[in-house]
Amino acid sequence: MTDPTGYRRPDPATQPPYDVPAYGSTHHRHPKQALVRVPHTLTEVSGPRFSPAWYAPHADLSTLNGKAALGERIIVAGRVLDEDGRPVRGAMVEVWQANAAGRYHHPGDQHDAPLDPNFLGRGRVFTDEEGSYRFTTIRPGAYPWRNHPNAWRPVHIHFSLFGAGFAQRLITQMYFPGDPLLAYDPIFNGIADAAARERLIARFDLDITEPEWALGYRFDIVLRGREATPFENDGAH
Amino acid sequence: MTAATASQTAGPYWHLIDFPEWADLLRADGPNAGVAGGERIVLTGRVTDGQGAPVADAMVEIWQADPEGRYDGAFHGFGRCGTDADGMFRFVTLKPGPVPGRGNQTQAPHVVLSIFARGLLKPLVTRLYFEGEALNETDPVLQAVTPARRATLIARPTGAPGEWRLDIRLQGEGETVFLDI
């Protein structure tokens, strides 16, 4: 049997480490032993396929039972590509976030900010043939956390993505341009490479913006690409 | 070439995308309804941190082959389970078969486990193997692990029918072997 083509290994500076001293929750949760590197097999290069028939899409977070959530309505759209710029088709994208006041619809969130009965803050969309996705939501609020004195999370939306291979699995956060809290956030700044951090910040996009309706933000996401194969290098015409 | 997007923590509120029924891969109204054959098993375990405290807010995901060792068959080998107040997870699934490895190798039956949580800026990935499998002796991943730590990857029967347990220790004594995939 031919060996499967694995996924490329990331430049360590472009991904956060497990141990980030400024982020307190990592202290007792990061492994102290070195990870064991495994070559990719069918286990890593295959991955679950999510059918919208079983995993119903939910692309409008801005209303619940026909009632509008409070806050600034926004549209978030972008493409999911691999490192070679190829669209990742049919990828399941899950999102979750705080409401406009900076509170999650979650029993663990006791921040003294109002809950919005018309906002749950979770959604699920699938990429199309171009790797594009799109959803409508409410711009989330910043909120305090107890990591350090006067700590506030920058405004963000959580993203969960499944590519074709389990090794492409990604959970990340989308941030908003110009947020002054980014400079103080140990989660965002846990990534050493400035360009890699910058790519987590969505861009305002007038083409996504809908007149008289909602501002648009573009957030493109890149999943790991395949290692070069002899087949792909054999490009002589 | 643009490098892959950086990972960020799932945080403490990931339960907004928790659908507890996903932990039962054999649920009657799920993607495996109508998939016949195979041995029903339960996979359970406790996730603890470097102080031995339960990790009560973790998201555990599994990915596995079907009973014939295939990833491209009808069986949907994915599950997600949140840990409870005691750090416990529990999946209901089918026992996977041996999977082809690289070259002429054969991988022992295994289930991939990924742990996402507050305090993890990227997932911790490990594998669950089954005690007593003859193929464990030649499995390439198990063989790449020092013998003293190998047991952290091998689930044992609990005594309940079809139930296997593997505890996950994120840090410290008995630390689980995590994989760089």
mmCIF file of N, CA, C and O in Angstrom, chain A residues 119-215:
data_model
loop_
_atom_site.group_PDB
_atom_site.id
_atom_site.type_symbol
_atom_site.label_atom_id
_atom_site.label_comp_id
_atom_site.label_asym_id
_atom_site.label_seq_id
_atom_site.Cartn_x
_atom_site.Cartn_y
_atom_site.Cartn_z
ATOM 1 N N PHE A 119 -30.234 35.913 22.188
ATOM 2 C CA PHE A 119 -28.905 35.623 21.656
ATOM 3 C C PHE A 119 -28.283 34.438 22.397
ATOM 4 O O PHE A 119 -28.003 34.522 23.584
ATOM 5 N N LEU A 120 -28.068 33.348 21.663
ATOM 6 C CA LEU A 120 -27.392 32.191 22.249
ATOM 7 C C LEU A 120 -25.895 32.217 21.968
ATOM 8 O O LEU A 120 -25.093 31.708 22.741
ATOM 9 N N GLY A 121 -25.515 32.769 20.817
ATOM 10 C CA GLY A 121 -24.090 32.909 20.535
ATOM 11 C C GLY A 121 -23.412 31.662 20.019
ATOM 12 O O GLY A 121 -22.234 31.449 20.273
ATOM 13 N N ARG A 122 -24.147 30.843 19.287
ATOM 14 C CA ARG A 122 -23.495 29.703 18.642
ATOM 15 C C ARG A 122 -24.048 29.494 17.251
ATOM 16 O O ARG A 122 -25.233 29.743 17.004
ATOM 17 N N GLY A 123 -23.179 29.041 16.339
ATOM 18 C CA GLY A 123 -23.598 28.830 14.965
ATOM 19 C C GLY A 123 -22.786 27.738 14.302
ATOM 20 O O GLY A 123 -21.774 27.266 14.852
ATOM 21 N N ARG A 124 -23.260 27.324 13.129
ATOM 22 C CA ARG A 124 -22.555 26.267 12.379
ATOM 23 C C ARG A 124 -22.802 26.486 10.896
ATOM 24 O O ARG A 124 -23.955 26.628 10.469
ATOM 25 N N VAL A 125 -21.723 26.579 10.134
ATOM 26 C CA VAL A 125 -21.848 26.740 8.684
ATOM 27 C C VAL A 125 -20.868 25.796 7.993
ATOM 28 O O VAL A 125 -19.964 25.242 8.635
ATOM 29 N N PHE A 126 -21.058 25.609 6.700
ATOM 30 C CA PHE A 126 -20.179 24.747 5.909
ATOM 31 C C PHE A 126 -19.589 25.553 4.760
ATOM 32 O O PHE A 126 -20.270 26.430 4.209
ATOM 33 N N THR A 127 -18.340 25.263 4.405
ATOM 34 C CA THR A 127 -17.748 25.976 3.275
ATOM 35 C C THR A 127 -18.296 25.407 1.966
ATOM 36 O O THR A 127 -18.641 24.228 1.867
ATOM 37 N N ASP A 128 -18.348 26.282 0.950
ATOM 38 C CA ASP A 128 -18.844 25.863 -0.359
ATOM 39 C C ASP A 128 -17.680 25.411 -1.249
ATOM 40 O O ASP A 128 -16.565 25.175 -0.767
ATOM 41 N N GLU A 129 -17.927 25.324 -2.547
ATOM 42 C CA GLU A 129 -16.918 24.815 -3.486
ATOM 43 C C GLU A 129 -15.677 25.707 -3.552
ATOM 44 O O GLU A 129 -14.598 25.254 -3.910
ATOM 45 N N GLU A 130 -15.835 26.988 -3.218
ATOM 46 C CA GLU A 130 -14.681 27.906 -3.211
ATOM 47 C C GLU A 130 -14.030 27.980 -1.839
ATOM 48 O O GLU A 130 -13.110 28.769 -1.632
ATOM 49 N N GLY A 131 -14.558 27.213 -0.890
ATOM 50 C CA GLY A 131 -14.044 27.282 0.472
ATOM 51 C C GLY A 131 -14.623 28.440 1.262
ATOM 52 O O GLY A 131 -14.137 28.760 2.346
ATOM 53 N N SER A 132 -15.672 29.067 0.730
ATOM 54 C CA SER A 132 -16.232 30.261 1.379
ATOM 55 C C SER A 132 -17.284 29.909 2.414
ATOM 56 O O SER A 132 -18.051 28.952 2.250
ATOM 57 N N TYR A 133 -17.317 30.714 3.460
ATOM 58 C CA TYR A 133 -18.353 30.581 4.483
ATOM 59 C C TYR A 133 -18.870 31.984 4.798
ATOM 60 O O TYR A 133 -18.228 32.992 4.455
ATOM 61 N N ARG A 134 -19.982 32.042 5.492
ATOM 62 C CA ARG A 134 -20.575 33.336 5.828
ATOM 63 C C ARG A 134 -21.611 33.136 6.924
ATOM 64 O O ARG A 134 -22.371 32.169 6.891
ATOM 65 N N PHE A 135 -21.617 34.026 7.900
ATOM 66 C CA PHE A 135 -22.700 34.000 8.889
ATOM 67 C C PHE A 135 -22.974 35.417 9.382
ATOM 68 O O PHE A 135 -22.162 36.327 9.187
ATOM 69 N N THR A 136 -24.141 35.579 9.959
ATOM 70 C CA THR A 136 -24.575 36.868 10.506
ATOM 71 C C THR A 136 -24.647 36.741 12.013
ATOM 72 O O THR A 136 -25.139 35.733 12.535
ATOM 73 N N THR A 137 -24.130 37.748 12.704
ATOM 74 C CA THR A 137 -24.140 37.677 14.162
ATOM 75 C C THR A 137 -24.211 39.083 14.744
ATOM 76 O O THR A 137 -24.587 40.039 14.053
ATOM 77 N N ILE A 138 -23.883 39.190 16.012
ATOM 78 C CA ILE A 138 -23.826 40.460 16.725
ATOM 79 C C ILE A 138 -22.379 40.666 17.135
ATOM 80 O O ILE A 138 -21.721 39.720 17.570
ATOM 81 N N ARG A 139 -21.895 41.876 16.993
ATOM 82 C CA ARG A 139 -20.528 42.125 17.433
ATOM 83 C C ARG A 139 -20.442 41.878 18.942
ATOM 84 O O ARG A 139 -21.172 42.489 19.721
ATOM 85 N N PRO A 140 -19.554 40.938 19.346
ATOM 86 C CA PRO A 140 -19.481 40.618 20.777
ATOM 87 C C PRO A 140 -18.817 41.746 21.567
ATOM 88 O O PRO A 140 -18.120 42.596 21.007
ATOM 89 N N GLY A 141 -19.058 41.754 22.873
ATOM 90 C CA GLY A 141 -18.419 42.724 23.743
ATOM 91 C C GLY A 141 -17.167 42.150 24.384
ATOM 92 O O GLY A 141 -16.978 40.933 24.444
ATOM 93 N N ALA A 142 -16.305 43.049 24.847
ATOM 94 C CA ALA A 142 -15.151 42.622 25.643
ATOM 95 C C ALA A 142 -15.657 42.236 27.035
ATOM 96 O O ALA A 142 -16.739 42.642 27.446
ATOM 97 N N TYR A 143 -14.874 41.402 27.723
ATOM 98 C CA TYR A 143 -15.307 41.014 29.071
ATOM 99 C C TYR A 143 -14.080 40.785 29.953
ATOM 100 O O TYR A 143 -12.995 40.455 29.467
ATOM 101 N N PRO A 144 -14.261 40.950 31.267
ATOM 102 C CA PRO A 144 -13.132 40.754 32.172
ATOM 103 C C PRO A 144 -12.885 39.278 32.451
ATOM 104 O O PRO A 144 -13.806 38.462 32.358
ATOM 105 N N TRP A 145 -11.657 38.953 32.773
ATOM 106 C CA TRP A 145 -11.349 37.603 33.262
ATOM 107 C C TRP A 145 -10.301 37.749 34.350
ATOM 108 O O TRP A 145 -9.764 38.841 34.560
ATOM 109 N N ARG A 146 -10.035 36.689 35.063
ATOM 110 C CA ARG A 146 -9.249 36.836 36.285
ATOM 111 C C ARG A 146 -7.790 36.446 36.100
ATOM 112 O O ARG A 146 -7.117 36.115 37.059
ATOM 113 N N ASN A 147 -7.309 36.495 34.881
ATOM 114 C CA ASN A 147 -5.935 36.041 34.643
ATOM 115 C C ASN A 147 -4.899 36.894 35.372
ATOM 116 O O ASN A 147 -3.911 36.380 35.889
ATOM 117 N N HIS A 148 -5.135 38.191 35.417
ATOM 118 C CA HIS A 148 -4.233 39.133 36.081
ATOM 119 C C HIS A 148 -5.072 40.366 36.442
ATOM 120 O O HIS A 148 -6.212 40.490 35.985
ATOM 121 N N PRO A 149 -4.547 41.265 37.257
ATOM 122 C CA PRO A 149 -5.357 42.416 37.650
ATOM 123 C C PRO A 149 -5.859 43.216 36.441
ATOM 124 O O PRO A 149 -5.093 43.510 35.528
ATOM 125 N N ASN A 150 -7.154 43.516 36.464
ATOM 126 C CA ASN A 150 -7.765 44.320 35.406
ATOM 127 C C ASN A 150 -7.579 43.703 34.021
ATOM 128 O O ASN A 150 -7.308 44.394 33.040
ATOM 129 N N ALA A 151 -7.729 42.384 33.963
ATOM 130 C CA ALA A 151 -7.576 41.667 32.690
ATOM 131 C C ALA A 151 -8.903 41.663 31.934
ATOM 132 O O ALA A 151 -9.956 41.376 32.505
ATOM 133 N N TRP A 152 -8.846 41.988 30.657
ATOM 134 C CA TRP A 152 -10.020 41.984 29.779
ATOM 135 C C TRP A 152 -9.668 41.249 28.494
ATOM 136 O O TRP A 152 -8.624 41.524 27.898
ATOM 137 N N ARG A 153 -10.555 40.341 28.073
ATOM 138 C CA ARG A 153 -10.329 39.698 26.777
ATOM 139 C C ARG A 153 -10.684 40.665 25.657
ATOM 140 O O ARG A 153 -11.733 41.323 25.704
ATOM 141 N N PRO A 154 -9.852 40.741 24.632
ATOM 142 C CA PRO A 154 -10.247 41.503 23.449
ATOM 143 C C PRO A 154 -11.507 40.885 22.836
ATOM 144 O O PRO A 154 -11.801 39.709 23.051
ATOM 145 N N VAL A 155 -12.229 41.695 22.089
ATOM 146 C CA VAL A 155 -13.434 41.191 21.420
ATOM 147 C C VAL A 155 -13.046 40.059 20.470
ATOM 148 O O VAL A 155 -12.082 40.192 19.695
ATOM 149 N N HIS A 156 -13.754 38.945 20.560
ATOM 150 C CA HIS A 156 -13.378 37.799 19.720
ATOM 151 C C HIS A 156 -14.560 36.882 19.478
ATOM 152 O O HIS A 156 -15.535 36.875 20.232
ATOM 153 N N ILE A 157 -14.440 36.107 18.421
ATOM 154 C CA ILE A 157 -15.382 35.030 18.098
ATOM 155 C C ILE A 157 -14.565 33.742 18.011
ATOM 156 O O ILE A 157 -13.525 33.699 17.337
ATOM 157 N N HIS A 158 -15.009 32.694 18.706
ATOM 158 C CA HIS A 158 -14.322 31.399 18.646
ATOM 159 C C HIS A 158 -14.719 30.666 17.363
ATOM 160 O O HIS A 158 -15.896 30.650 16.996
ATOM 161 N N PHE A 159 -13.738 30.046 16.737
ATOM 162 C CA PHE A 159 -13.962 29.252 15.525
ATOM 163 C C PHE A 159 -13.432 27.832 15.731
ATOM 164 O O PHE A 159 -12.323 27.653 16.244
ATOM 165 N N SER A 160 -14.192 26.856 15.282
ATOM 166 C CA SER A 160 -13.769 25.452 15.283
ATOM 167 C C SER A 160 -13.902 24.924 13.867
ATOM 168 O O SER A 160 -14.956 25.085 13.248
ATOM 169 N N LEU A 161 -12.835 24.324 13.326
ATOM 170 C CA LEU A 161 -12.863 23.854 11.940
ATOM 171 C C LEU A 161 -12.361 22.422 11.805
ATOM 172 O O LEU A 161 -11.402 22.023 12.468
ATOM 173 N N PHE A 162 -13.013 21.704 10.904
ATOM 174 C CA PHE A 162 -12.571 20.362 10.511
ATOM 175 C C PHE A 162 -12.204 20.395 9.038
ATOM 176 O O PHE A 162 -13.021 20.778 8.204
ATOM 177 N N GLY A 163 -10.985 20.012 8.713
ATOM 178 C CA GLY A 163 -10.600 19.899 7.315
ATOM 179 C C GLY A 163 -10.788 18.471 6.840
ATOM 180 O O GLY A 163 -11.607 17.720 7.382
ATOM 181 N N ALA A 164 -10.010 18.099 5.835
ATOM 182 C CA ALA A 164 -10.138 16.751 5.291
ATOM 183 C C ALA A 164 -9.451 15.723 6.190
ATOM 184 O O ALA A 164 -9.884 14.576 6.277
ATOM 185 N N GLY A 165 -8.374 16.141 6.834
ATOM 186 C CA GLY A 165 -7.622 15.224 7.687
ATOM 187 C C GLY A 165 -7.694 15.647 9.143
ATOM 188 O O GLY A 165 -7.777 16.846 9.442
ATOM 189 N N PHE A 166 -7.663 14.654 10.048
ATOM 190 C CA PHE A 166 -7.774 15.001 11.465
ATOM 191 C C PHE A 166 -6.596 15.878 11.898
ATOM 192 O O PHE A 166 -6.720 16.678 12.827
ATOM 193 N N ALA A 167 -5.467 15.761 11.205
ATOM 194 C CA ALA A 167 -4.308 16.603 11.532
ATOM 195 C C ALA A 167 -4.556 18.069 11.187
ATOM 196 O O ALA A 167 -3.786 18.936 11.591
ATOM 197 N N GLN A 168 -5.618 18.361 10.449
ATOM 198 C CA GLN A 168 -5.946 19.759 10.120
ATOM 199 C C GLN A 168 -6.884 20.400 11.126
ATOM 200 O O GLN A 168 -7.199 21.597 11.002
ATOM 201 N N ARG A 169 -7.331 19.638 12.094
ATOM 202 C CA ARG A 169 -8.295 20.149 13.081
ATOM 203 C C ARG A 169 -7.766 21.438 13.696
ATOM 204 O O ARG A 169 -6.606 21.511 14.108
ATOM 205 N N LEU A 170 -8.642 22.450 13.760
ATOM 206 C CA LEU A 170 -8.210 23.755 14.268
ATOM 207 C C LEU A 170 -9.307 24.393 15.107
ATOM 208 O O LEU A 170 -10.470 24.428 14.700
ATOM 209 N N ILE A 171 -8.920 24.886 16.279
ATOM 210 C CA ILE A 171 -9.777 25.795 17.035
ATOM 211 C C ILE A 171 -8.990 27.085 17.224
ATOM 212 O O ILE A 171 -7.821 27.062 17.621
ATOM 213 N N THR A 172 -9.629 28.205 16.881
ATOM 214 C CA THR A 172 -8.921 29.470 16.976
ATOM 215 C C THR A 172 -9.907 30.566 17.403
ATOM 216 O O THR A 172 -11.050 30.278 17.768
ATOM 217 N N GLN A 173 -9.446 31.790 17.402
ATOM 218 C CA GLN A 173 -10.298 32.930 17.732
ATOM 219 C C GLN A 173 -10.063 34.021 16.701
ATOM 220 O O GLN A 173 -8.927 34.268 16.309
ATOM 221 N N MET A 174 -11.156 34.642 16.297
ATOM 222 C CA MET A 174 -11.095 35.780 15.382
ATOM 223 C C MET A 174 -11.206 37.057 16.207
ATOM 224 O O MET A 174 -12.107 37.194 17.027
ATOM 225 N N TYR A 175 -10.280 37.982 15.961
ATOM 226 C CA TYR A 175 -10.295 39.254 16.671
ATOM 227 C C TYR A 175 -10.738 40.367 15.724
ATOM 228 O O TYR A 175 -10.852 40.153 14.508
ATOM 229 N N PHE A 176 -10.937 41.562 16.290
ATOM 230 C CA PHE A 176 -11.431 42.698 15.500
ATOM 231 C C PHE A 176 -10.339 43.758 15.363
ATOM 232 O O PHE A 176 -9.557 43.982 16.289
ATOM 233 N N PRO A 177 -10.330 44.421 14.198
ATOM 234 C CA PRO A 177 -9.258 45.396 13.950
ATOM 235 C C PRO A 177 -9.325 46.571 14.924
ATOM 236 O O PRO A 177 -10.412 47.019 15.299
ATOM 237 N N GLY A 178 -8.158 47.040 15.328
ATOM 238 C CA GLY A 178 -8.079 48.247 16.139
ATOM 239 C C GLY A 178 -8.417 48.057 17.603
ATOM 240 O O GLY A 178 -8.561 49.036 18.335
ATOM 241 N N ASP A 179 -8.537 46.825 18.061
ATOM 242 C CA ASP A 179 -8.920 46.580 19.446
ATOM 243 C C ASP A 179 -7.728 46.862 20.371
ATOM 244 O O ASP A 179 -6.707 46.174 20.303
ATOM 245 N N PRO A 180 -7.851 47.864 21.257
ATOM 246 C CA PRO A 180 -6.700 48.200 22.113
ATOM 247 C C PRO A 180 -6.359 47.104 23.115
ATOM 248 O O PRO A 180 -5.263 47.102 23.679
ATOM 249 N N LEU A 181 -7.298 46.172 23.347
ATOM 250 C CA LEU A 181 -7.030 45.118 24.331
ATOM 251 C C LEU A 181 -6.082 44.048 23.807
ATOM 252 O O LEU A 181 -5.521 43.275 24.589
ATOM 253 N N LEU A 182 -5.905 43.999 22.491
ATOM 254 C CA LEU A 182 -5.034 42.960 21.927
ATOM 255 C C LEU A 182 -3.622 43.044 22.510
ATOM 256 O O LEU A 182 -2.988 42.022 22.773
ATOM 257 N N ALA A 183 -3.152 44.260 22.738
ATOM 258 C CA ALA A 183 -1.775 44.438 23.212
ATOM 259 C C ALA A 183 -1.550 43.828 24.595
ATOM 260 O O ALA A 183 -0.424 43.506 24.966
ATOM 261 N N TYR A 184 -2.637 43.647 25.360
ATOM 262 C CA TYR A 184 -2.504 43.159 26.730
ATOM 263 C C TYR A 184 -2.905 41.698 26.899
ATOM 264 O O TYR A 184 -2.913 41.181 28.007
ATOM 265 N N ASP A 185 -3.302 41.052 25.816
ATOM 266 C CA ASP A 185 -3.922 39.728 25.933
ATOM 267 C C ASP A 185 -2.896 38.603 25.820
ATOM 268 O O ASP A 185 -2.290 38.410 24.769
ATOM 269 N N PRO A 186 -2.690 37.815 26.890
ATOM 270 C CA PRO A 186 -1.673 36.759 26.836
ATOM 271 C C PRO A 186 -2.058 35.594 25.924
ATOM 272 O O PRO A 186 -1.175 34.827 25.503
ATOM 273 N N ILE A 187 -3.339 35.453 25.622
ATOM 274 C CA ILE A 187 -3.752 34.370 24.715
ATOM 275 C C ILE A 187 -3.346 34.726 23.285
ATOM 276 O O ILE A 187 -2.687 33.949 22.589
ATOM 277 N N PHE A 188 -3.706 35.928 22.872
ATOM 278 C CA PHE A 188 -3.310 36.409 21.538
ATOM 279 C C PHE A 188 -1.787 36.493 21.428
ATOM 280 O O PHE A 188 -1.177 36.036 20.453
ATOM 281 N N ASN A 189 -1.155 37.053 22.459
ATOM 282 C CA ASN A 189 0.299 37.257 22.396
ATOM 283 C C ASN A 189 1.107 36.005 22.718
ATOM 284 O O ASN A 189 2.339 36.057 22.724
ATOM 285 N N GLY A 190 0.409 34.902 22.965
ATOM 286 C CA GLY A 190 1.110 33.626 23.129
ATOM 287 C C GLY A 190 1.745 33.143 21.837
ATOM 288 O O GLY A 190 2.587 32.241 21.847
ATOM 289 N N ILE A 191 1.335 33.764 20.728
ATOM 290 C CA ILE A 191 1.916 33.427 19.420
ATOM 291 C C ILE A 191 3.115 34.338 19.197
ATOM 292 O O ILE A 191 2.978 35.566 19.224
ATOM 293 N N ALA A 192 4.292 33.744 18.976
ATOM 294 C CA ALA A 192 5.518 34.546 18.898
ATOM 295 C C ALA A 192 5.573 35.398 17.633
ATOM 296 O O ALA A 192 6.030 36.538 17.658
ATOM 297 N N ASP A 193 5.088 34.855 16.527
ATOM 298 C CA ASP A 193 5.249 35.507 15.226
ATOM 299 C C ASP A 193 4.188 36.589 15.027
ATOM 300 O O ASP A 193 2.980 36.320 15.070
ATOM 301 N N ALA A 194 4.651 37.830 14.804
ATOM 302 C CA ALA A 194 3.724 38.963 14.700
ATOM 303 C C ALA A 194 2.781 38.805 13.509
ATOM 304 O O ALA A 194 1.586 39.129 13.603
ATOM 305 N N ALA A 195 3.288 38.295 12.403
ATOM 306 C CA ALA A 195 2.426 38.130 11.226
ATOM 307 C C ALA A 195 1.353 37.079 11.488
ATOM 308 O O ALA A 195 0.213 37.207 11.028
ATOM 309 N N ALA A 196 1.712 36.043 12.225
ATOM 310 C CA ALA A 196 0.727 34.996 12.553
ATOM 311 C C ALA A 196 -0.358 35.563 13.471
ATOM 312 O O ALA A 196 -1.535 35.211 13.349
ATOM 313 N N ARG A 197 0.041 36.444 14.390
ATOM 314 C CA ARG A 197 -0.965 37.096 15.241
ATOM 315 C C ARG A 197 -1.890 37.965 14.390
ATOM 316 O O ARG A 197 -3.106 37.945 14.543
ATOM 317 N N GLU A 198 -1.282 38.724 13.497
ATOM 318 C CA GLU A 198 -2.035 39.649 12.641
ATOM 319 C C GLU A 198 -3.107 38.914 11.828
ATOM 320 O O GLU A 198 -4.187 39.449 11.580
ATOM 321 N N ARG A 199 -2.797 37.686 11.438
ATOM 322 C CA ARG A 199 -3.756 36.923 10.621
ATOM 323 C C ARG A 199 -4.980 36.473 11.407
ATOM 324 O O ARG A 199 -5.937 35.979 10.813
ATOM 325 N N LEU A 200 -4.950 36.635 12.733
ATOM 326 C CA LEU A 200 -6.142 36.309 13.541
ATOM 327 C C LEU A 200 -7.095 37.499 13.639
ATOM 328 O O LEU A 200 -8.147 37.397 14.259
ATOM 329 N N ILE A 201 -6.702 38.626 13.062
ATOM 330 C CA ILE A 201 -7.531 39.832 13.133
ATOM 331 C C ILE A 201 -8.306 39.978 11.827
ATOM 332 O O ILE A 201 -7.711 40.085 10.748
ATOM 333 N N ALA A 202 -9.634 39.976 11.942
ATOM 334 C CA ALA A 202 -10.471 40.146 10.754
ATOM 335 C C ALA A 202 -10.256 41.540 10.172
ATOM 336 O O ALA A 202 -9.797 42.456 10.860
ATOM 337 N N ARG A 203 -10.589 41.704 8.904
ATOM 338 C CA ARG A 203 -10.515 43.000 8.249
ATOM 339 C C ARG A 203 -11.921 43.492 7.946
ATOM 340 O O ARG A 203 -12.761 42.709 7.499
ATOM 341 N N PHE A 204 -12.140 44.774 8.172
ATOM 342 C CA PHE A 204 -13.401 45.355 7.716
ATOM 343 C C PHE A 204 -13.445 45.256 6.203
ATOM 344 O O PHE A 204 -12.444 45.492 5.532
ATOM 345 N N ASP A 205 -14.604 44.880 5.652
ATOM 346 C CA ASP A 205 -14.700 44.655 4.210
ATOM 347 C C ASP A 205 -15.999 45.268 3.683
ATOM 348 O O ASP A 205 -17.093 44.810 4.021
ATOM 349 N N LEU A 206 -15.846 46.305 2.861
ATOM 350 C CA LEU A 206 -17.019 47.008 2.352
ATOM 351 C C LEU A 206 -17.828 46.129 1.390
ATOM 352 O O LEU A 206 -19.031 46.312 1.235
ATOM 353 N N ASP A 207 -17.141 45.156 0.760
ATOM 354 C CA ASP A 207 -17.875 44.283 -0.161
ATOM 355 C C ASP A 207 -18.775 43.302 0.587
ATOM 356 O O ASP A 207 -19.786 42.838 0.044
ATOM 357 N N ILE A 208 -18.380 42.952 1.792
ATOM 358 C CA ILE A 208 -19.218 42.050 2.600
ATOM 359 C C ILE A 208 -20.314 42.852 3.304
ATOM 360 O O ILE A 208 -21.396 42.344 3.568
ATOM 361 N N THR A 209 -20.022 44.111 3.564
ATOM 362 C CA THR A 209 -20.993 44.999 4.215
ATOM 363 C C THR A 209 -22.252 45.115 3.361
ATOM 364 O O THR A 209 -22.172 45.280 2.140
ATOM 365 N N GLU A 210 -23.417 45.032 3.985
ATOM 366 C CA GLU A 210 -24.678 45.158 3.250
ATOM 367 C C GLU A 210 -25.327 46.492 3.583
ATOM 368 O O GLU A 210 -25.552 46.804 4.757
ATOM 369 N N PRO A 211 -25.637 47.278 2.542
ATOM 370 C CA PRO A 211 -26.191 48.618 2.761
ATOM 371 C C PRO A 211 -27.447 48.576 3.635
ATOM 372 O O PRO A 211 -28.279 47.679 3.485
ATOM 373 N N GLU A 212 -27.528 49.498 4.526
ATOM 374 C CA GLU A 212 -28.696 49.640 5.404
ATOM 375 C C GLU A 212 -28.922 48.398 6.269
ATOM 376 O O GLU A 212 -30.023 48.187 6.777
ATOM 377 N N TRP A 213 -27.909 47.568 6.419
ATOM 378 C CA TRP A 213 -28.156 46.322 7.158
ATOM 379 C C TRP A 213 -27.049 45.996 8.158
ATOM 380 O O TRP A 213 -27.293 45.966 9.363
ATOM 381 N N ALA A 214 -25.821 45.770 7.688
ATOM 382 C CA ALA A 214 -24.798 45.288 8.619
ATOM 383 C C ALA A 214 -23.398 45.491 8.058
ATOM 384 O O ALA A 214 -23.172 45.319 6.853
ATOM 385 N N LEU A 215 -22.459 45.821 8.940
ATOM 386 C CA LEU A 215 -21.050 45.874 8.553
ATOM 387 C C LEU A 215 -20.536 44.464 8.296
ATOM 388 O O LEU A 215 -21.002 43.497 8.900
#
